[in-house]
Amino acid sequence: MFGSVTGGPRVIAGILAGMTGLVTLCLLEKERKMPPVPIILWVCIFVLVVFGWYMTINARADHSMALWIFVPVEGRPLNFDWAPGSVALSSSLRVVVEVTLIMIALVAAVRTAESGAWRAVLKTIAILGALVALTGFLHKALGARTVWWIDDELSRAGFFFAPFVYHANAGAFLNLCLPIAIALSLSEGDSKKGRSWAMVWMLISVLLIAAVFATASKGAMAILVVLLPFIFVLNFKRMAVVVGGFFLDRRRRVERMAFVVILWMTGIVFVALGIESSLDRLDEFMSRFDDDQRESLNGRVPMMQLMLRMIRPDEGSWHGFGPGSFPHLVPYFTATQETGEKAVLSGRWLHGHSDPLQTIVEWGYLGAAAWFLIGVGAVFCAIYLLKGSKVSRQDLPLVRGMIVALVMVGLHSCVDFPLSLLSIQLVALLMCGICWGLFGVYRRERKKEKALAGE
């Protein structure tokens, strides 16, 4: 896996995600019907797919990266000059194909809630997080200068971790997987097999925590500091039972010894490979509060201000400039009347370091609202399931883990661009689909109970 693939490889990754979703739907065909999720989810999916394709088909122009000019599109299938259209046809086409495919994966995730398949999806996510962490430590141990030693201009030593060319996105992915790994360790039963799996998931959790610090990403470490206490508070009772049984049960001496040995080994690896750069980045982060000239803090604020100008009613408005158009727009908005041809922001900006604002720039108010409702709606569905006995005691930690993961990646996306990456976006959408699906399953069971009570 290459964490921030672009262009053709990213389309291939999207195709694989869509095909996996279709296969999942086919395998679950003999199961019960699709969970009766709120219609707002289907409306949001419809809006994103149809509106995205419309903006692409009715594209006004395509952008030439070589000449850095907008070239009018000739012979459009839809020639609605009075209606909005994308200003970057090629980029929009790639994005809408990708969105269509990952929406299939989202629907498949909703469908898994009818059976135990959704738990397998979460286990896969936790394992992927562990693989990313191990890959990152392997790169550091072998002194890799680029991702997988592949010559890439975006991959620079000190700025990548594992398959992610930008270490902050690696940290965001690990933080997205961590609550799930911890939740899996708490959701296993009290049998000997369940305890063994619980220890495996807990060791994966420790590995993920160490890897977040090894990424040396300030944002990821800050999110982790908030994330861990949040998880402990939500699962305090269950954690007290699990931890108490682990340390007090005399029959589990071998498990305790194995856990301590592996924990020490993980700590030694972390100290050897990641703590130096992590401490340097932490010291740099703290020094930024005393140094107003630092580029990282000050560079993002002007970009956010620029995006606020892009989304004004007389600019992007309700329709936006088209999916995937952001990198093509920045140079044309950085020169103002006050500065003339002198750009207020230098360099090439592929991302706006604020996913919510960049989404509004590209998708407009309409598309951004659809993305927002899918994510926030999933969180509210999961929170609703926590009240009463709507899910089993074994599944409660998993639902809480998804809430924490989605909230934290949402907060991180406000000051960076994790959700602009297909891998993180796909994992987040799978969790959203599971939350919507579990809520739909509960609604169906509730209707059955009311029907039986009325007889």
Coordinates of C-alpha atoms in Angstrom, one line a residue:
M1 CA 0.0 0.0 0.0
F2 CA 1.3 3.4 -0.9
G3 CA -0.4 5.8 1.5
S4 CA -0.7 8.9 -0.7
V5 CA -0.9 7.5 -4.2
T6 CA -1.9 10.0 -6.9
G7 CA -3.0 9.9 -10.5
G8 CA -3.4 6.5 -12.1
P9 CA -2.4 4.3 -9.1
R10 CA -5.0 6.1 -7.0
V11 CA -7.7 5.3 -9.5
I12 CA -6.6 1.7 -9.5
A13 CA -6.8 1.7 -5.7
G14 CA -10.3 3.1 -5.9
I15 CA -11.3 0.5 -8.5
L16 CA -10.1 -2.3 -6.1
A17 CA -12.1 -0.7 -3.3
G18 CA -15.2 -0.6 -5.4
M19 CA -14.7 -4.2 -6.7
T20 CA -14.3 -5.4 -3.1
G21 CA -17.5 -3.6 -2.2
L22 CA -19.3 -5.3 -5.0
V23 CA -17.9 -8.7 -4.1
T24 CA -19.0 -8.1 -0.5
L25 CA -22.6 -7.2 -1.6
C26 CA -22.7 -10.4 -3.7
L27 CA -21.5 -12.6 -0.9
L28 CA -24.1 -11.2 1.4
E29 CA -26.9 -11.4 -1.1
K30 CA -28.4 -14.5 0.6
E31 CA -28.6 -12.7 3.9
R32 CA -31.4 -10.4 5.0
K33 CA -32.3 -7.2 3.3
M34 CA -30.4 -3.9 3.5
P35 CA -30.7 -2.3 7.0
P36 CA -33.5 0.4 6.9
V37 CA -31.1 3.3 7.5
P38 CA -32.4 6.9 7.4
I39 CA -33.2 8.1 3.9
I40 CA -30.8 11.0 4.4
L41 CA -27.9 8.6 3.8
W42 CA -29.2 7.6 0.4
V43 CA -29.9 11.2 -0.4
C44 CA -26.3 12.2 0.4
I45 CA -24.9 9.3 -1.7
F46 CA -27.1 10.3 -4.6
V47 CA -26.2 13.9 -4.4
L48 CA -22.4 13.2 -4.3
V49 CA -22.5 10.8 -7.2
V50 CA -25.0 12.6 -9.5
F51 CA -23.8 16.1 -8.7
G52 CA -20.1 15.1 -9.1
W53 CA -20.8 13.5 -12.5
Y54 CA -22.9 16.5 -13.6
M55 CA -20.1 19.0 -12.7
T56 CA -17.6 16.8 -14.7
I57 CA -19.8 16.3 -17.8
N58 CA -20.7 20.0 -17.9
A59 CA -17.0 21.0 -17.3
R60 CA -16.3 24.5 -18.6
A61 CA -12.5 24.0 -18.9
D62 CA -9.6 21.8 -18.3
H63 CA -6.4 22.9 -16.7
S64 CA -3.0 22.4 -18.4
M65 CA -0.3 21.8 -15.8
A66 CA 2.4 22.2 -18.4
L67 CA 1.2 25.7 -19.7
W68 CA -0.6 26.5 -16.4
I69 CA -3.6 27.9 -18.2
F70 CA -7.3 26.9 -18.3
V71 CA -8.3 25.5 -21.7
P72 CA -12.0 25.7 -22.7
V73 CA -13.6 22.3 -23.2
E74 CA -15.0 21.8 -26.8
G75 CA -17.8 19.4 -27.7
R76 CA -19.3 19.0 -24.2
P77 CA -22.0 16.3 -23.9
L78 CA -23.9 18.8 -21.8
N79 CA -23.7 22.4 -23.1
F80 CA -25.4 24.2 -20.4
D81 CA -23.6 27.5 -20.4
W82 CA -26.0 29.0 -17.9
A83 CA -25.2 26.2 -15.4
P84 CA -22.1 25.6 -13.3
G85 CA -19.4 23.1 -14.3
S86 CA -15.9 22.0 -13.3
V87 CA -12.9 24.1 -14.2
A88 CA -10.6 21.1 -14.2
L89 CA -12.1 18.3 -16.3
S90 CA -9.3 15.8 -16.0
S91 CA -9.0 16.1 -12.2
S92 CA -12.8 16.1 -11.7
L93 CA -13.2 12.9 -13.8
R94 CA -10.6 11.1 -11.7
V95 CA -12.3 12.2 -8.5
V96 CA -15.9 11.4 -9.4
V97 CA -14.8 7.9 -10.6
E98 CA -13.1 7.4 -7.3
V99 CA -16.1 8.8 -5.3
T100 CA -18.5 6.5 -7.2
L101 CA -16.4 3.5 -6.4
I102 CA -15.9 4.3 -2.7
M103 CA -19.7 4.9 -2.4
I104 CA -20.1 1.2 -3.4
A105 CA -17.7 0.3 -0.6
L106 CA -19.8 2.5 1.8
V107 CA -23.0 0.7 0.8
A108 CA -21.3 -2.6 1.3
A109 CA -20.2 -1.5 4.8
V110 CA -23.8 -0.7 5.6
R111 CA -24.8 -4.1 4.4
T112 CA -22.3 -5.9 6.7
A113 CA -24.2 -4.6 9.8
E114 CA -26.8 -7.4 9.1
S115 CA -24.3 -10.0 10.1
G116 CA -21.1 -10.3 12.0
A117 CA -19.1 -9.3 8.9
W118 CA -18.8 -5.7 10.2
R119 CA -16.6 -7.0 13.1
A120 CA -14.3 -8.6 10.5
V121 CA -14.1 -5.2 8.7
L122 CA -12.9 -3.6 12.0
K123 CA -10.4 -6.3 12.6
T124 CA -9.0 -5.8 9.1
I125 CA -8.7 -2.1 9.8
A126 CA -6.7 -2.7 13.0
I127 CA -4.4 -5.2 11.3
L128 CA -3.8 -2.7 8.5
G129 CA -2.8 -0.1 11.1
A130 CA -0.3 -2.6 12.6
L131 CA 1.2 -3.3 9.1
V132 CA 1.6 0.4 8.6
A133 CA 3.4 0.8 12.0
L134 CA 5.7 -2.2 11.3
T135 CA 6.5 -0.8 7.8
G136 CA 7.4 2.5 9.3
F137 CA 9.7 1.0 11.9
L138 CA 11.3 -1.1 9.1
H139 CA 12.0 2.0 7.0
K140 CA 13.6 3.7 10.0
A141 CA 15.7 0.6 10.9
L142 CA 17.0 0.3 7.4
G143 CA 17.6 4.0 6.9
A144 CA 15.2 4.4 4.0
R145 CA 15.4 7.8 2.4
T146 CA 12.1 7.5 0.5
V147 CA 9.0 5.3 0.7
W148 CA 10.0 1.7 -0.3
W149 CA 13.2 3.3 -1.7
I150 CA 11.1 4.5 -4.7
D151 CA 12.5 7.7 -6.3
D152 CA 9.7 10.1 -5.8
E153 CA 9.9 13.9 -5.5
L154 CA 7.2 14.1 -2.9
S155 CA 8.9 11.5 -0.6
R156 CA 11.7 13.1 1.4
A157 CA 13.6 11.7 4.4
G158 CA 12.2 13.0 7.6
F159 CA 8.8 13.8 6.1
F160 CA 7.5 10.3 5.4
F161 CA 6.5 7.3 7.5
A162 CA 5.7 3.8 6.2
P163 CA 3.8 4.2 2.9
F164 CA 2.7 7.8 3.6
V165 CA 4.9 10.5 2.0
Y166 CA 3.6 12.9 4.7
H167 CA 4.1 11.8 8.2
A168 CA 1.1 13.7 9.6
N169 CA -1.2 11.6 7.4
A170 CA 0.5 8.4 8.6
G171 CA -0.2 9.6 12.2
A172 CA -3.8 10.3 11.3
F173 CA -4.2 6.8 9.8
L174 CA -2.7 5.2 12.9
N175 CA -4.9 7.3 15.2
L176 CA -7.9 6.1 13.1
C177 CA -6.9 2.5 13.7
L178 CA -5.9 2.8 17.4
P179 CA -9.4 3.1 18.9
I180 CA -10.5 0.1 17.0
A181 CA -7.6 -2.0 18.2
I182 CA -8.2 -1.0 21.8
A183 CA -12.0 -1.7 21.4
L184 CA -11.3 -5.1 20.0
S185 CA -9.1 -6.0 23.0
L186 CA -12.1 -5.0 25.2
S187 CA -14.8 -6.8 23.2
E188 CA -13.3 -10.3 23.3
G189 CA -15.0 -12.7 25.6
D190 CA -13.7 -14.2 28.9
S191 CA -12.8 -17.6 27.4
K192 CA -9.2 -18.7 27.0
K193 CA -9.4 -18.0 23.2
G194 CA -11.0 -14.6 23.8
R195 CA -8.3 -13.7 26.3
S196 CA -5.6 -14.7 23.9
W197 CA -7.1 -12.5 21.1
A198 CA -7.5 -9.6 23.6
M199 CA -3.8 -9.7 24.4
V200 CA -3.0 -9.7 20.6
W201 CA -5.2 -6.6 20.1
M202 CA -3.7 -4.9 23.1
L203 CA -0.2 -5.5 21.8
I204 CA -1.3 -4.0 18.4
S205 CA -2.6 -1.0 20.3
V206 CA 0.8 -0.5 22.0
L207 CA 2.5 -0.8 18.6
L208 CA 0.2 1.8 17.2
I209 CA 0.8 4.2 20.0
A210 CA 4.6 3.8 19.6
A211 CA 4.2 4.3 15.9
V212 CA 2.3 7.6 16.3
F213 CA 5.1 9.0 18.3
A214 CA 7.6 7.6 15.8
T215 CA 5.9 9.5 13.0
A216 CA 7.1 12.7 14.7
S217 CA 3.9 14.5 13.6
K218 CA 2.9 17.2 16.0
G219 CA -0.7 17.1 15.0
A220 CA -0.9 13.3 15.4
M221 CA 0.7 13.4 18.8
A222 CA -1.6 16.1 20.0
I223 CA -4.6 14.1 18.8
L224 CA -3.2 11.0 20.5
V225 CA -2.9 12.8 23.8
V226 CA -6.6 13.7 23.6
L227 CA -7.7 10.3 22.2
L228 CA -6.3 8.0 24.8
P229 CA -8.0 9.6 27.9
F230 CA -11.3 9.8 25.8
I231 CA -11.1 6.1 25.2
F232 CA -10.4 5.3 28.8
V233 CA -13.3 7.4 30.1
L234 CA -15.8 5.9 27.7
N235 CA -14.7 2.3 28.5
F236 CA -13.7 2.8 32.2
K237 CA -15.9 0.0 33.6
R238 CA -14.9 -2.6 31.0
M239 CA -11.2 -1.7 31.2
A240 CA -11.3 -2.1 35.0
V241 CA -12.7 -5.6 34.6
V242 CA -10.2 -6.6 31.8
V243 CA -7.1 -5.1 33.4
G244 CA -8.1 -6.4 36.9
G245 CA -8.6 -9.9 35.6
F246 CA -5.3 -9.8 33.6
F247 CA -3.2 -8.7 36.6
L248 CA -5.0 -10.5 39.4
D249 CA -5.8 -13.9 37.9
R250 CA -3.1 -16.3 39.0
R251 CA -3.9 -18.6 36.1
R252 CA -2.7 -15.9 33.6
R253 CA 1.0 -15.7 34.7
V254 CA 2.3 -16.9 31.3
E255 CA 0.2 -14.3 29.5
R256 CA 1.5 -11.5 31.8
M257 CA 5.1 -12.5 31.3
A258 CA 4.6 -12.7 27.5
F259 CA 2.9 -9.3 27.5
V260 CA 5.6 -7.6 29.5
V261 CA 8.4 -9.1 27.3
I262 CA 6.8 -7.9 24.1
L263 CA 6.0 -4.6 25.7
W264 CA 9.7 -4.1 26.6
M265 CA 10.7 -5.1 23.1
T266 CA 8.4 -2.6 21.6
G267 CA 9.7 0.1 23.9
I268 CA 13.3 -0.7 23.0
V269 CA 12.5 -0.5 19.2
F270 CA 10.7 2.7 19.7
V271 CA 13.6 4.3 21.7
A272 CA 16.0 3.1 19.1
L273 CA 14.1 4.2 16.0
G274 CA 11.6 6.9 16.9
I275 CA 12.1 8.8 20.1
E276 CA 14.9 11.1 18.9
S277 CA 13.0 12.6 16.0
S278 CA 9.8 12.6 18.1
L279 CA 11.4 14.7 20.9
D280 CA 12.9 17.0 18.3
R281 CA 9.5 17.6 16.7
L282 CA 7.9 18.1 20.1
D283 CA 10.5 20.7 21.1
E284 CA 10.0 22.4 17.7
F285 CA 6.2 22.4 18.3
M286 CA 6.5 24.0 21.7
S287 CA 8.9 26.6 20.3
R288 CA 6.4 27.7 17.7
F289 CA 4.3 29.4 20.4
D290 CA 7.2 31.8 21.1
D291 CA 8.2 32.3 17.4
D292 CA 5.8 34.2 15.2
Q293 CA 8.0 33.8 12.1
R294 CA 7.6 30.0 11.8
E295 CA 6.3 29.1 8.4
S296 CA 4.2 26.0 9.4
L297 CA 1.9 27.9 11.8
N298 CA 1.6 31.1 9.8
G299 CA 1.4 29.5 6.3
R300 CA -1.8 27.6 7.0
V301 CA -3.7 30.6 8.3
P302 CA -3.3 32.6 5.1
M303 CA -4.3 29.5 3.1
M304 CA -7.5 29.1 5.2
Q305 CA -8.2 32.8 4.6
L306 CA -7.7 32.2 0.9
M307 CA -10.2 29.3 0.9
L308 CA -12.7 31.4 2.7
R309 CA -12.4 33.9 -0.2
M310 CA -12.8 31.0 -2.7
I311 CA -16.1 29.9 -1.2
R312 CA -17.8 33.3 -1.2
P313 CA -21.2 33.4 -2.9
D314 CA -19.7 35.4 -5.8
E315 CA -16.9 32.7 -6.3
G316 CA -17.4 29.0 -5.5
S317 CA -20.9 29.5 -4.1
W318 CA -23.3 26.5 -3.7
H319 CA -21.7 24.5 -6.6
G320 CA -18.0 24.9 -6.1
F321 CA -15.3 24.8 -8.8
G322 CA -15.5 21.0 -9.3
P323 CA -14.2 17.9 -7.6
G324 CA -10.4 17.8 -7.5
S325 CA -10.0 21.4 -8.7
F326 CA -8.2 22.9 -5.7
P327 CA -4.6 22.5 -6.8
H328 CA -5.4 24.3 -10.0
L329 CA -7.0 27.3 -8.4
V330 CA -4.5 28.5 -5.8
P331 CA -2.2 30.5 -8.1
Y332 CA -5.2 32.5 -9.5
F333 CA -6.4 33.5 -6.0
T334 CA -3.1 34.2 -4.3
A335 CA -2.5 37.4 -6.3
T336 CA -4.7 40.2 -5.0
Q337 CA -5.4 43.8 -6.0
E338 CA -3.2 45.0 -3.1
T339 CA -0.3 42.8 -4.0
G340 CA -0.7 42.8 -7.8
E341 CA 1.2 39.9 -9.4
K342 CA 3.0 39.2 -6.1
A343 CA 1.5 36.0 -4.6
V344 CA 0.5 36.1 -0.9
L345 CA 1.4 32.4 -0.7
S346 CA 4.4 30.9 -2.5
G347 CA 5.0 27.4 -3.7
R348 CA 2.6 24.8 -5.1
W349 CA -0.3 23.8 -2.8
L350 CA -1.8 20.4 -3.6
H351 CA -3.9 20.5 -0.4
G352 CA -5.4 23.3 1.7
H353 CA -4.5 21.8 5.1
S354 CA -8.1 22.1 6.1
D355 CA -10.3 19.4 4.5
P356 CA -13.6 21.0 5.4
L357 CA -12.8 24.2 3.7
Q358 CA -11.2 22.5 0.7
T359 CA -14.3 20.3 0.3
I360 CA -16.5 23.4 0.1
V361 CA -14.1 24.9 -2.5
E362 CA -14.4 21.9 -4.7
W363 CA -17.9 20.6 -4.0
G364 CA -19.7 23.8 -3.0
Y365 CA -22.2 24.2 -0.2
L366 CA -24.3 21.4 -1.6
G367 CA -21.7 18.7 -2.0
A368 CA -19.9 19.6 1.3
A369 CA -23.2 19.3 3.1
A370 CA -23.6 15.8 1.8
W371 CA -20.1 14.8 2.9
F372 CA -20.7 16.4 6.3
L373 CA -24.0 14.6 6.9
I374 CA -22.6 11.2 6.1
G375 CA -19.8 11.6 8.7
V376 CA -21.7 13.5 11.4
G377 CA -24.8 11.4 10.9
A378 CA -22.8 8.2 11.4
V379 CA -21.4 9.6 14.7
F380 CA -24.9 10.5 15.9
C381 CA -26.2 7.1 15.0
A382 CA -23.4 5.5 17.0
I383 CA -24.0 7.7 20.0
Y384 CA -27.7 6.9 19.9
L385 CA -26.9 3.2 20.0
L386 CA -24.9 3.7 23.2
K387 CA -28.1 4.6 25.1
G388 CA -29.9 1.7 26.8
S389 CA -29.3 -1.9 25.5
K390 CA -29.4 -1.2 21.8
V391 CA -26.2 -3.2 21.2
S392 CA -24.7 -6.2 23.0
R393 CA -22.2 -5.7 25.8
Q394 CA -19.5 -7.2 23.6
D395 CA -20.1 -4.7 20.8
L396 CA -20.3 -1.6 23.0
P397 CA -16.5 -1.0 23.0
L398 CA -16.5 -1.3 19.2
V399 CA -19.2 1.3 18.7
R400 CA -17.4 3.6 21.1
G401 CA -14.1 3.0 19.3
M402 CA -15.7 4.0 16.0
I403 CA -17.1 7.2 17.6
V404 CA -13.7 8.2 18.9
A405 CA -11.9 7.3 15.6
L406 CA -14.3 9.4 13.5
V407 CA -14.4 12.4 15.8
M408 CA -10.6 12.5 16.1
V409 CA -9.9 12.2 12.3
G410 CA -12.6 14.9 11.8
L411 CA -10.8 17.2 14.2
H412 CA -7.4 16.4 12.6
S413 CA -8.8 17.2 9.2
C414 CA -9.7 20.8 10.3
V415 CA -6.0 21.6 10.4
D416 CA -4.5 19.2 7.9
F417 CA -5.6 17.0 5.0
P418 CA -5.9 13.3 6.1
L419 CA -9.4 12.9 4.5
S420 CA -7.9 13.9 1.1
L421 CA -6.1 10.6 1.0
L422 CA -7.9 7.6 -0.4
S423 CA -6.7 5.2 2.3
I424 CA -7.9 7.3 5.3
Q425 CA -11.1 8.4 3.5
L426 CA -12.0 4.8 2.7
V427 CA -11.4 3.6 6.3
A428 CA -13.4 6.5 7.7
L429 CA -16.3 5.8 5.3
L430 CA -16.3 2.1 6.1
M431 CA -16.8 3.0 9.8
C432 CA -19.5 5.5 8.8
G433 CA -21.3 2.8 6.9
I434 CA -21.1 0.4 9.8
C435 CA -22.5 3.0 12.2
W436 CA -25.4 3.8 9.8
G437 CA -26.0 0.1 9.3
L438 CA -26.1 -0.8 13.0
F439 CA -28.6 2.0 13.5
G440 CA -30.7 0.6 10.7
V441 CA -30.6 -2.9 12.2
Y442 CA -31.7 -1.5 15.6
R443 CA -34.6 0.3 13.9
R444 CA -35.8 -2.9 12.3
E445 CA -35.6 -4.9 15.5
R446 CA -37.5 -2.1 17.3
K447 CA -40.3 -2.1 14.7
K448 CA -40.6 -5.9 15.1
E449 CA -40.8 -5.5 18.9
K450 CA -43.5 -2.9 18.6
A451 CA -45.4 -5.0 16.1
L452 CA -45.3 -8.0 18.5
A453 CA -46.4 -5.8 21.4
G454 CA -49.4 -4.6 19.4
E455 CA -50.7 -8.0 18.6

